[in-house]
Each structure stands twice: as C-alpha cells, then as structure tokens.
Tab-separated table of C-alpha atoms in Angstrom:
chain	number	residue	atom	x	y	z
G	1	MET	CA	-92.120	-96.272	-35.310
G	2	SER	CA	-93.287	-97.647	-31.964
G	3	GLY	CA	-91.264	-96.871	-28.863
G	4	PHE	CA	-91.460	-95.915	-25.213
G	5	LYS	CA	-93.433	-92.750	-26.003
G	6	ASN	CA	-96.466	-94.915	-26.915
G	7	ILE	CA	-96.372	-96.480	-23.439
G	8	PHE	CA	-95.574	-93.214	-21.652
G	9	ASP	CA	-98.557	-91.453	-23.235
G	10	GLN	CA	-100.912	-94.002	-21.654
G	11	TYR	CA	-100.033	-92.769	-18.142
G	12	ASN	CA	-101.260	-89.700	-16.284
G	13	TRP	CA	-98.728	-88.073	-13.934
G	14	ASP	CA	-101.262	-87.028	-11.282
G	15	GLN	CA	-102.923	-90.449	-11.203
G	16	VAL	CA	-99.563	-92.203	-10.817
G	17	LYS	CA	-98.570	-89.817	-8.021
G	18	GLU	CA	-101.874	-90.363	-6.218
G	19	SER	CA	-101.541	-94.152	-6.437
G	20	ILE	CA	-97.997	-94.042	-4.951
G	21	TYR	CA	-99.073	-91.905	-2.003
G	22	ALA	CA	-102.115	-94.144	-1.400
G	23	LYS	CA	-99.962	-97.236	-0.731
G	24	THR	CA	-100.228	-98.712	2.770
G	25	ALA	CA	-98.020	-100.684	5.148
G	26	THR	CA	-99.785	-103.856	3.943
G	27	ASP	CA	-98.770	-103.056	0.348
G	28	VAL	CA	-95.162	-102.548	1.470
G	29	GLU	CA	-95.096	-105.879	3.333
G	30	GLN	CA	-96.530	-107.674	0.299
G	31	ALA	CA	-93.852	-106.070	-1.889
G	32	LEU	CA	-91.078	-107.098	0.512
G	33	HIS	CA	-92.223	-110.721	0.477
G	34	ALA	CA	-93.036	-110.967	-3.245
G	35	ARG	CA	-91.015	-113.545	-5.172
G	36	LYS	CA	-90.961	-111.384	-8.305
G	37	ARG	CA	-91.770	-107.706	-7.859
G	38	ASN	CA	-93.733	-105.629	-10.367
G	39	LEU	CA	-94.271	-101.891	-10.796
G	40	GLU	CA	-97.121	-101.859	-8.263
G	41	ASP	CA	-94.719	-103.335	-5.703
G	42	PHE	CA	-92.193	-100.671	-6.700
G	43	LYS	CA	-94.787	-97.954	-6.030
G	44	ALA	CA	-95.263	-99.369	-2.531
G	45	LEU	CA	-91.504	-99.461	-1.881
G	46	LEU	CA	-91.248	-95.833	-3.083
G	47	SER	CA	-94.156	-94.615	-0.993
G	48	PRO	CA	-94.041	-92.743	2.329
G	49	ALA	CA	-95.553	-95.900	3.846
G	50	ALA	CA	-92.239	-97.732	3.188
G	51	LEU	CA	-90.004	-95.438	5.270
G	52	PRO	CA	-90.531	-97.427	8.519
G	53	TYR	CA	-89.353	-100.526	6.577
G	54	LEU	CA	-85.991	-99.032	5.571
G	55	GLY	CA	-84.037	-101.573	7.657
G	56	PRO	CA	-85.474	-104.707	5.980
G	57	MET	CA	-85.325	-102.991	2.556
G	58	ALA	CA	-81.623	-102.151	3.025
G	59	GLN	CA	-80.782	-105.668	4.237
G	60	LEU	CA	-82.532	-107.287	1.271
G	61	SER	CA	-81.027	-104.778	-1.167
G	62	ARG	CA	-77.510	-105.518	0.052
G	63	GLN	CA	-78.094	-109.266	-0.146
G	64	LEU	CA	-79.459	-109.118	-3.718
G	65	THR	CA	-76.609	-106.860	-4.861
G	66	GLN	CA	-73.937	-109.169	-3.440
G	67	GLN	CA	-75.586	-112.207	-5.043
G	68	ARG	CA	-75.433	-110.564	-8.469
G	69	PHE	CA	-72.322	-108.333	-8.328
G	70	GLY	CA	-70.227	-109.856	-5.529
G	71	ASN	CA	-67.943	-107.634	-3.434
G	72	THR	CA	-66.829	-105.473	-6.334
G	73	MET	CA	-67.355	-101.738	-6.803
G	74	GLN	CA	-66.729	-100.101	-10.141
G	75	LEU	CA	-65.011	-96.700	-10.030
G	76	TYR	CA	-65.773	-94.159	-12.751
G	77	ILE	CA	-64.678	-90.640	-13.613
G	78	PRO	CA	-66.070	-87.916	-15.906
G	79	LEU	CA	-63.837	-86.128	-18.430
G	80	TYR	CA	-65.445	-82.791	-19.304
G	81	LEU	CA	-64.562	-81.911	-22.886
G	82	SER	CA	-66.581	-78.691	-23.181
G	83	ASN	CA	-68.835	-76.354	-21.221
G	84	GLU	CA	-70.276	-74.709	-24.342
G	85	CYS	CA	-74.056	-75.040	-24.484
G	86	GLN	CA	-76.881	-73.804	-26.703
G	87	ASN	CA	-79.620	-74.642	-24.194
G	88	ILE	CA	-81.120	-72.601	-21.406
G	89	CYS	CA	-81.663	-74.900	-18.420
G	90	THR	CA	-82.723	-73.368	-15.109
G	91	TYR	CA	-80.581	-75.690	-12.968
G	92	CYS	CA	-77.266	-75.986	-14.867
G	93	GLY	CA	-74.038	-74.002	-14.592
G	94	PHE	CA	-73.425	-74.452	-18.340
G	95	SER	CA	-76.766	-72.824	-19.298
G	96	LEU	CA	-76.509	-70.452	-22.297
G	97	ASP	CA	-77.734	-67.473	-20.261
G	98	ASN	CA	-74.927	-67.805	-17.681
G	99	LYS	CA	-72.174	-65.300	-18.472
G	100	ILE	CA	-69.237	-67.622	-17.919
G	101	GLN	CA	-65.935	-68.401	-19.588
G	102	ARG	CA	-66.553	-71.107	-22.198
G	103	LYS	CA	-63.963	-73.729	-23.072
G	104	THR	CA	-63.744	-76.694	-25.429
G	105	LEU	CA	-60.646	-78.864	-25.129
G	106	ALA	CA	-58.298	-79.072	-28.118
G	107	PRO	CA	-56.659	-82.443	-28.971
G	108	ALA	CA	-53.491	-81.714	-26.962
G	109	GLU	CA	-55.579	-80.701	-23.927
G	110	ILE	CA	-57.682	-83.872	-24.203
G	111	LEU	CA	-54.513	-85.973	-24.111
G	112	GLN	CA	-53.303	-84.077	-21.025
G	113	GLU	CA	-56.578	-84.931	-19.274
G	114	VAL	CA	-56.280	-88.563	-20.402
G	115	ALA	CA	-52.765	-88.788	-18.935
G	116	ALA	CA	-53.931	-87.337	-15.589
G	117	ILE	CA	-56.882	-89.771	-15.409
G	118	LYS	CA	-54.732	-92.776	-16.367
G	119	LYS	CA	-52.309	-91.844	-13.578
G	120	MET	CA	-55.172	-92.281	-11.085
G	121	GLY	CA	-55.597	-95.891	-12.271
G	122	TYR	CA	-58.708	-95.643	-14.460
G	123	ASP	CA	-59.125	-97.877	-17.509
G	124	HIS	CA	-62.459	-96.435	-18.620
G	125	VAL	CA	-63.784	-92.883	-18.855
G	126	LEU	CA	-67.054	-90.950	-19.156
G	127	LEU	CA	-66.904	-88.086	-21.699
G	128	VAL	CA	-69.170	-85.146	-20.813
G	129	THR	CA	-70.041	-81.936	-22.681
G	130	GLY	CA	-72.683	-79.258	-22.738
G	131	GLU	CA	-75.123	-79.436	-25.638
G	132	ALA	CA	-73.571	-77.403	-28.453
G	133	SER	CA	-73.970	-79.492	-31.598
G	134	GLN	CA	-72.407	-76.869	-33.923
G	135	THR	CA	-69.059	-76.805	-32.108
G	136	VAL	CA	-69.202	-80.050	-30.098
G	137	GLY	CA	-71.041	-82.334	-32.511
G	138	LEU	CA	-70.475	-85.619	-34.317
G	139	ASP	CA	-67.169	-84.604	-35.948
G	140	TYR	CA	-65.727	-83.434	-32.630
G	141	PHE	CA	-66.829	-86.666	-30.924
G	142	LYS	CA	-65.263	-88.781	-33.684
G	143	GLN	CA	-61.955	-86.967	-33.264
G	144	ALA	CA	-62.134	-87.251	-29.455
G	145	LEU	CA	-62.895	-90.996	-29.546
G	146	GLU	CA	-60.033	-91.663	-31.970
G	147	LEU	CA	-57.667	-89.796	-29.616
G	148	ILE	CA	-58.919	-91.431	-26.414
G	149	ARG	CA	-59.636	-95.003	-27.527
G	150	PRO	CA	-56.008	-96.278	-27.449
G	151	HIS	CA	-55.778	-95.333	-23.759
G	152	PHE	CA	-58.926	-96.927	-22.277
G	153	ALA	CA	-60.655	-100.304	-22.392
G	154	SER	CA	-64.062	-98.614	-22.754
G	155	ILE	CA	-65.529	-95.145	-23.259
G	156	SER	CA	-68.905	-93.817	-22.119
G	157	MET	CA	-70.549	-90.542	-23.147
G	158	GLU	CA	-72.982	-88.083	-21.564
G	159	VAL	CA	-73.614	-85.496	-24.284
G	160	GLN	CA	-76.566	-84.108	-26.248
G	161	PRO	CA	-79.078	-86.652	-27.597
G	162	MET	CA	-78.211	-87.622	-31.171
G	163	ASP	CA	-79.785	-89.471	-34.081
G	164	GLU	CA	-79.542	-93.265	-34.397
G	165	THR	CA	-77.137	-93.010	-37.362
G	166	GLU	CA	-74.803	-90.770	-35.336
G	167	TYR	CA	-74.638	-93.240	-32.467
G	168	ALA	CA	-74.061	-96.062	-34.955
G	169	ALA	CA	-71.121	-94.104	-36.427
G	170	LEU	CA	-69.456	-93.756	-33.001
G	171	ILE	CA	-69.705	-97.407	-31.894
G	172	PRO	CA	-66.856	-98.634	-34.181
G	173	LEU	CA	-64.687	-95.813	-32.770
G	174	GLY	CA	-64.983	-97.204	-29.238
G	175	LEU	CA	-68.278	-95.896	-27.842
G	176	HIS	CA	-69.422	-98.400	-25.213
G	177	ALA	CA	-72.135	-96.697	-23.142
G	178	VAL	CA	-74.328	-93.584	-23.287
G	179	LEU	CA	-75.954	-91.831	-20.329
G	180	VAL	CA	-79.032	-89.753	-21.114
G	181	TYR	CA	-81.134	-88.389	-18.267
G	182	GLN	CA	-84.698	-87.261	-18.895
G	183	GLU	CA	-84.252	-84.732	-16.017
G	184	THR	CA	-88.017	-85.018	-15.308
G	185	TYR	CA	-90.849	-87.028	-16.877
G	186	HIS	CA	-93.302	-84.250	-15.986
G	187	ARG	CA	-94.036	-82.685	-19.388
G	188	GLU	CA	-95.102	-79.234	-18.176
G	189	ASP	CA	-92.281	-78.862	-15.648
G	190	TYR	CA	-89.790	-80.068	-18.255
G	191	LYS	CA	-90.902	-77.193	-20.497
G	192	LEU	CA	-90.511	-74.762	-17.591
G	193	HIS	CA	-86.900	-75.811	-16.953
G	194	HIS	CA	-85.857	-76.062	-20.631
G	195	PRO	CA	-87.259	-72.934	-22.316
G	196	LYS	CA	-84.659	-72.644	-25.119
G	197	GLY	CA	-82.468	-74.898	-27.247
G	198	ARG	CA	-82.789	-78.408	-28.688
G	199	LYS	CA	-83.186	-79.804	-25.190
G	200	SER	CA	-86.608	-78.114	-24.996
G	201	ASN	CA	-87.931	-80.949	-27.229
G	202	PHE	CA	-89.308	-83.326	-24.573
G	203	ASP	CA	-90.248	-86.117	-26.995
G	204	TYR	CA	-86.868	-86.196	-28.781
G	205	ARG	CA	-85.123	-86.628	-25.443
G	206	LEU	CA	-87.652	-89.235	-24.278
G	207	GLU	CA	-87.035	-91.302	-27.424
G	208	THR	CA	-83.216	-91.189	-27.152
G	209	PRO	CA	-82.839	-94.566	-25.363
G	210	ASP	CA	-84.876	-96.165	-28.180
G	211	ARG	CA	-82.437	-94.732	-30.735
G	212	LEU	CA	-79.525	-96.005	-28.632
G	213	GLY	CA	-81.075	-99.465	-28.409
G	214	ARG	CA	-81.657	-99.656	-32.156
G	215	ALA	CA	-78.097	-98.447	-32.832
G	216	GLY	CA	-76.726	-101.275	-30.667
G	217	VAL	CA	-74.984	-99.292	-27.899
G	218	HIS	CA	-73.747	-101.771	-25.281
G	219	LYS	CA	-75.041	-99.944	-22.190
G	220	ILE	CA	-77.639	-97.216	-21.598
G	221	GLY	CA	-77.801	-95.046	-18.478
G	222	LEU	CA	-81.076	-93.511	-17.259
G	223	GLY	CA	-82.044	-91.121	-14.485
G	224	VAL	CA	-83.829	-87.926	-13.449
G	225	LEU	CA	-82.556	-84.811	-11.709
G	226	ILE	CA	-83.945	-85.214	-8.205
G	227	GLY	CA	-85.448	-81.965	-6.992
G	228	LEU	CA	-87.136	-80.720	-10.168
G	229	GLU	CA	-90.384	-82.576	-9.445
G	230	ASP	CA	-91.870	-85.147	-7.060
G	231	TRP	CA	-89.054	-87.708	-6.895
G	232	ARG	CA	-91.327	-90.679	-6.226
G	233	THR	CA	-93.397	-90.104	-9.373
G	234	ASP	CA	-90.338	-89.363	-11.506
G	235	SER	CA	-88.710	-92.563	-10.236
G	236	PHE	CA	-91.787	-94.612	-11.158
G	237	PHE	CA	-91.541	-93.338	-14.743
G	238	THR	CA	-87.806	-94.104	-14.782
G	239	ALA	CA	-88.594	-97.678	-13.729
G	240	LEU	CA	-91.351	-97.905	-16.365
G	241	HIS	CA	-88.830	-96.745	-18.971
G	242	LEU	CA	-86.184	-99.201	-17.735
G	243	GLN	CA	-88.529	-102.202	-17.852
G	244	TYR	CA	-89.662	-101.313	-21.391
G	245	LEU	CA	-86.023	-101.036	-22.558
G	246	GLU	CA	-85.003	-104.311	-20.900
G	247	ARG	CA	-87.816	-106.126	-22.700
G	248	THR	CA	-87.220	-104.427	-26.061
G	249	TYR	CA	-83.408	-104.279	-26.222
G	250	TRP	CA	-82.661	-107.305	-24.091
G	251	GLN	CA	-79.005	-107.602	-25.178
G	252	THR	CA	-78.225	-104.142	-23.778
G	253	LYS	CA	-77.049	-103.469	-20.204
G	254	TYR	CA	-78.571	-100.660	-18.117
G	255	SER	CA	-77.535	-98.340	-15.312
G	256	LEU	CA	-79.386	-95.839	-13.135
G	257	SER	CA	-78.103	-92.700	-11.403
G	258	PHE	CA	-79.595	-90.553	-8.624
G	259	PRO	CA	-78.313	-86.979	-9.093
G	260	ARG	CA	-79.727	-84.632	-6.475
G	261	LEU	CA	-79.843	-80.951	-7.433
G	262	ARG	CA	-76.531	-79.326	-6.401
G	263	PRO	CA	-75.482	-75.656	-6.201
G	264	CYS	CA	-74.264	-74.145	-9.500
G	265	SER	CA	-73.876	-70.752	-11.181
G	266	GLY	CA	-77.331	-69.154	-11.511
G	267	GLY	CA	-78.556	-72.104	-9.448
G	268	LEU	CA	-82.135	-73.208	-8.928
G	269	PRO	CA	-83.409	-74.147	-5.451
G	270	PRO	CA	-85.027	-77.626	-5.461
G	271	LYS	CA	-88.823	-77.714	-5.817
G	272	VAL	CA	-88.842	-80.927	-3.796
G	273	VAL	CA	-86.096	-81.739	-1.284
G	274	MET	CA	-85.146	-85.404	-0.901
G	275	ASN	CA	-83.454	-86.214	2.410
G	276	ASP	CA	-80.774	-88.877	2.874
G	277	ARG	CA	-83.171	-91.521	4.228
G	278	GLU	CA	-85.359	-91.070	1.170
G	279	LEU	CA	-82.388	-91.487	-1.180
G	280	VAL	CA	-81.509	-94.741	0.600
G	281	GLN	CA	-85.153	-95.791	0.182
G	282	LEU	CA	-85.005	-95.091	-3.566
G	283	ILE	CA	-81.736	-96.987	-4.076
G	284	CYS	CA	-83.121	-100.018	-2.223
G	285	ALA	CA	-86.473	-99.861	-4.057
G	286	TYR	CA	-84.714	-99.986	-7.428
G	287	ARG	CA	-82.585	-102.942	-6.348
G	288	LEU	CA	-85.599	-104.854	-5.040
G	289	LEU	CA	-87.341	-104.277	-8.385
G	290	ASP	CA	-84.372	-105.106	-10.609
G	291	GLN	CA	-81.422	-107.275	-9.580
G	292	GLU	CA	-79.532	-106.760	-12.871
G	293	VAL	CA	-79.408	-102.967	-13.211
G	294	GLU	CA	-76.218	-101.122	-12.250
G	295	LEU	CA	-76.749	-98.362	-9.660
G	296	SER	CA	-74.324	-95.412	-9.648
G	297	LEU	CA	-73.585	-92.782	-6.994
G	298	SER	CA	-71.655	-89.624	-7.899
G	299	THR	CA	-69.528	-87.106	-5.986
G	300	ARG	CA	-72.626	-84.893	-5.695
G	301	GLU	CA	-73.134	-86.742	-2.394
G	302	ASN	CA	-70.975	-86.120	0.678
G	303	GLU	CA	-68.330	-88.576	1.859
G	304	THR	CA	-70.136	-89.765	5.020
G	305	PHE	CA	-73.273	-90.590	3.062
G	306	ARG	CA	-71.333	-92.342	0.277
G	307	ASP	CA	-69.265	-94.387	2.744
G	308	ASN	CA	-72.461	-95.699	4.353
G	309	VAL	CA	-74.550	-96.228	1.225
G	310	VAL	CA	-72.085	-98.195	-0.921
G	311	LYS	CA	-73.085	-101.328	0.991
G	312	LEU	CA	-76.802	-101.007	0.284
G	313	GLY	CA	-77.165	-101.643	-3.451
G	314	ILE	CA	-74.697	-99.379	-5.256
G	315	THR	CA	-72.441	-100.991	-7.888
G	316	ALA	CA	-70.534	-97.968	-9.254
G	317	ILE	CA	-69.123	-94.861	-7.571
G	318	SER	CA	-67.287	-91.852	-9.004
G	319	ALA	CA	-64.009	-90.753	-7.456
G	320	GLY	CA	-61.690	-87.783	-7.892
G	321	SER	CA	-64.186	-86.016	-10.174
G	322	ARG	CA	-63.770	-82.560	-11.711
G	323	THR	CA	-66.743	-81.024	-13.515
G	324	ASN	CA	-64.923	-78.381	-15.571
G	325	PRO	CA	-63.040	-78.783	-18.888
G	326	GLY	CA	-59.315	-79.208	-18.240
G	327	GLY	CA	-59.896	-79.685	-14.519
G	328	TYR	CA	-57.553	-82.663	-14.039
G	329	ALA	CA	-54.393	-81.538	-15.824
G	330	ALA	CA	-54.218	-77.768	-15.770
G	331	ASP	CA	-57.158	-75.422	-15.956
G	332	THR	CA	-59.037	-74.737	-12.739
G	333	SER	CA	-60.534	-71.450	-13.935
G	334	SER	CA	-63.299	-72.687	-16.242
G	335	LEU	CA	-66.665	-72.995	-14.561
G	336	GLU	CA	-67.842	-76.263	-12.996
G	337	GLN	CA	-71.207	-77.664	-14.073
G	338	PHE	CA	-72.112	-78.146	-10.404
G	339	GLU	CA	-70.299	-78.243	-7.063
G	340	ILE	CA	-69.089	-81.668	-6.031
G	341	SER	CA	-69.465	-82.665	-2.380
G	342	ASP	CA	-67.060	-85.588	-1.902
G	343	GLU	CA	-63.645	-84.129	-2.775
G	344	ARG	CA	-61.473	-87.137	-1.885
G	345	ASN	CA	-59.130	-88.425	-4.578
G	346	ALA	CA	-59.543	-91.777	-6.297
G	347	ALA	CA	-56.875	-93.494	-4.162
G	348	ASP	CA	-58.662	-92.479	-0.943
G	349	ILE	CA	-61.979	-93.815	-2.261
G	350	ALA	CA	-60.266	-97.113	-3.151
G	351	ILE	CA	-58.874	-97.368	0.413
G	352	MET	CA	-62.348	-96.698	1.861
G	353	LEU	CA	-63.861	-99.434	-0.327
G	354	ARG	CA	-61.199	-101.994	0.624
G	355	LYS	CA	-61.789	-101.267	4.317
G	356	GLN	CA	-65.442	-102.152	3.755
G	357	GLY	CA	-64.525	-105.422	2.049
G	358	TYR	CA	-64.942	-104.298	-1.557
G	359	GLU	CA	-62.555	-104.724	-4.445
G	360	PRO	CA	-62.315	-101.489	-6.475
G	361	VAL	CA	-62.641	-102.159	-10.224
G	362	TRP	CA	-61.091	-99.526	-12.500
G	363	LYS	CA	-62.483	-100.973	-15.729
G	364	ASP	CA	-66.022	-101.332	-17.092
G	365	TRP	CA	-66.116	-105.102	-17.717
G	366	PHE	CA	-68.199	-106.275	-20.679
C-alpha cells in the first residue's frame, strides 16, 4: 500500500540539511514575496539566512492567521489517563526504565478529572497516556471514550499508534482528533532514542497518519520533539509530511505543535538548542507555507514568551495543564511526563487573551 514512506524514502537527511543551510538572503526575499510558497521557499524561511527577516515574517504571519482564523484562540487541555509505558525513550519521564510510581485512572477517577476540567470551562479534551497497549489499549480507550463523551463536544487523543481498524472502532465513540508526533525524522537518531518497545519501530510510527487518514479521523496532529536533532531539517520533513497528507486526505484537518525538550525524570539534555527567536521563526515559516493548518503552543513554554507569540500565527494554546494522571482532581504524587513552564490557570490565560483582543474558544469547532 502506497503512503508517505514511499515519498520519505526518496529524501536524504544530510542533503536536505545542506540545502537549507545553503539558502541566501535572496532566497528568503523571494520566499517572502512569493504568491504561493513551496517547500523550497519553506527551506529559505527556515534557514539561518531568514533570521534578519523575522520582523517582516512575523507581520505577514499575523496577517495571514487573522485572515483565516480571525481574532479567536482555541484553548485546550490534556487529561492524562495513565503513565504506564512499555517503551524506553531517552527523553521521557514515563520511560519504562524510570523507577517511578505508575498509575492508570479507574472510571471513577476519570470522571473526577472530567468534572475538574469542565469546571474550568472546557468543552473539549485531549486524552494522553504512555504507550502500554496491554493495560491501556483499545478496550481501555473504548471504556474511557464512553465515559467522557457525554461531557464534551469533542475528544482528541495522544496515545500509542494503533492499527487502522482500531481507530475506526473509536470514531463512533466520539474520537475527533489524534496527535501523533514522529519525535524525529532522522532514522538513526530515532533508533538511538527509542531502543526498546513498540515505539522503536520507526516505519510503523511514520505510517500512523496514513492509517488515521484512511480510518477517517477528523483531525490529525503532527510534530517533532525539538532538541533531538537539527530542528530545521526535522521541520522540513514535518512540512513534507503535512503537504502529502493534505493532498491525500483532503477532507481531514491538520494541526502542528512545537514541543521543545523540557526537564523530566531521567532527563536528556537537548542535542540542539533552539532559542526563542528561532521558535518564532519556525512558527512564522509554517504559517507562510500553509494558511490552513492549526498551530498549537503548549505550557512547555514560559508565560512571557507565550503572551508575545500568540499574536504571530498561533491558533491554539493550552492552559491550566497537568501532565500527571489524576493531577486536576486529587493526585499530585504521580510523576509528571515533563515539567510545565507556564503555570497560570485557564481563567488567567483567558484574561490575557482578551487583553490582547482575542476571544478564547473553549470548544474545538468542526
């Protein structure tokens, strides 16, 4: 069966990286003035040569975002159902080799979390787990969706990659969107960071958005973990993946996230550090390439940065997040997946957005 892997295999990481770093100021100016930008333009906007053009990029990014999305900002929140995991991942607090207290929420605990999240004003929720298919697999997800569905207009999931038939089975139970991050498109480094567990299968993870598209999931979220490899090259491959999916599954909506490596238990120092100016550059480059894609910013980033960046192309922002199972209603003892940086509650984020002229939206409209 043909899919993105066939396209991906035609590219060489080192050649792509070299071509990005070879871009010049002339290439950047051409990309800024292009009527319809392509992946070569995107390389220029990603390149070190584009950093002096951050002002015009940000202005254009803001303008394009307001044309398409207006002055609205979607708020989202993760509900961590379990920190059990069968994978070893070098950068994750849930990794199998971390000696931590494991917890999977029972039905009553899930409903407690739902009540706490509803009290904040949310009408949609992102369900998150570690990757432990024996304990937190299809049957558990079916039960969780049946419990949660009456309380929210839409439900998203960020869990282990599954088969097409499994996704198809969850859609009638209320599954609206699935986030699946490749972490890095660098095959060898991927192997280095995922030595054990089902997640070590690079190709199965790479093909997950194809399975989601064929199953008919309404929205697919993509991204890489910034810091594992050269962020410019990884972002090019993310854009390549996005454009393939938009052509192939054109009825599906898409979102992108920009998670920078954060401290966690047994944490990994970043191989490549991306500074704040470079993250702004990446957000603007994606918006200039694609006016339709939703761009999300999580509480991994600090409040000053988030307050300033929401105007430059972002369409969704998390607020009041907890990254441990039971973290909203009761249990603060189970380990977080990573440390959050912006610790303001959802109401404070909504006030900040209104001050900047945005209307907070608590529901994922579709």
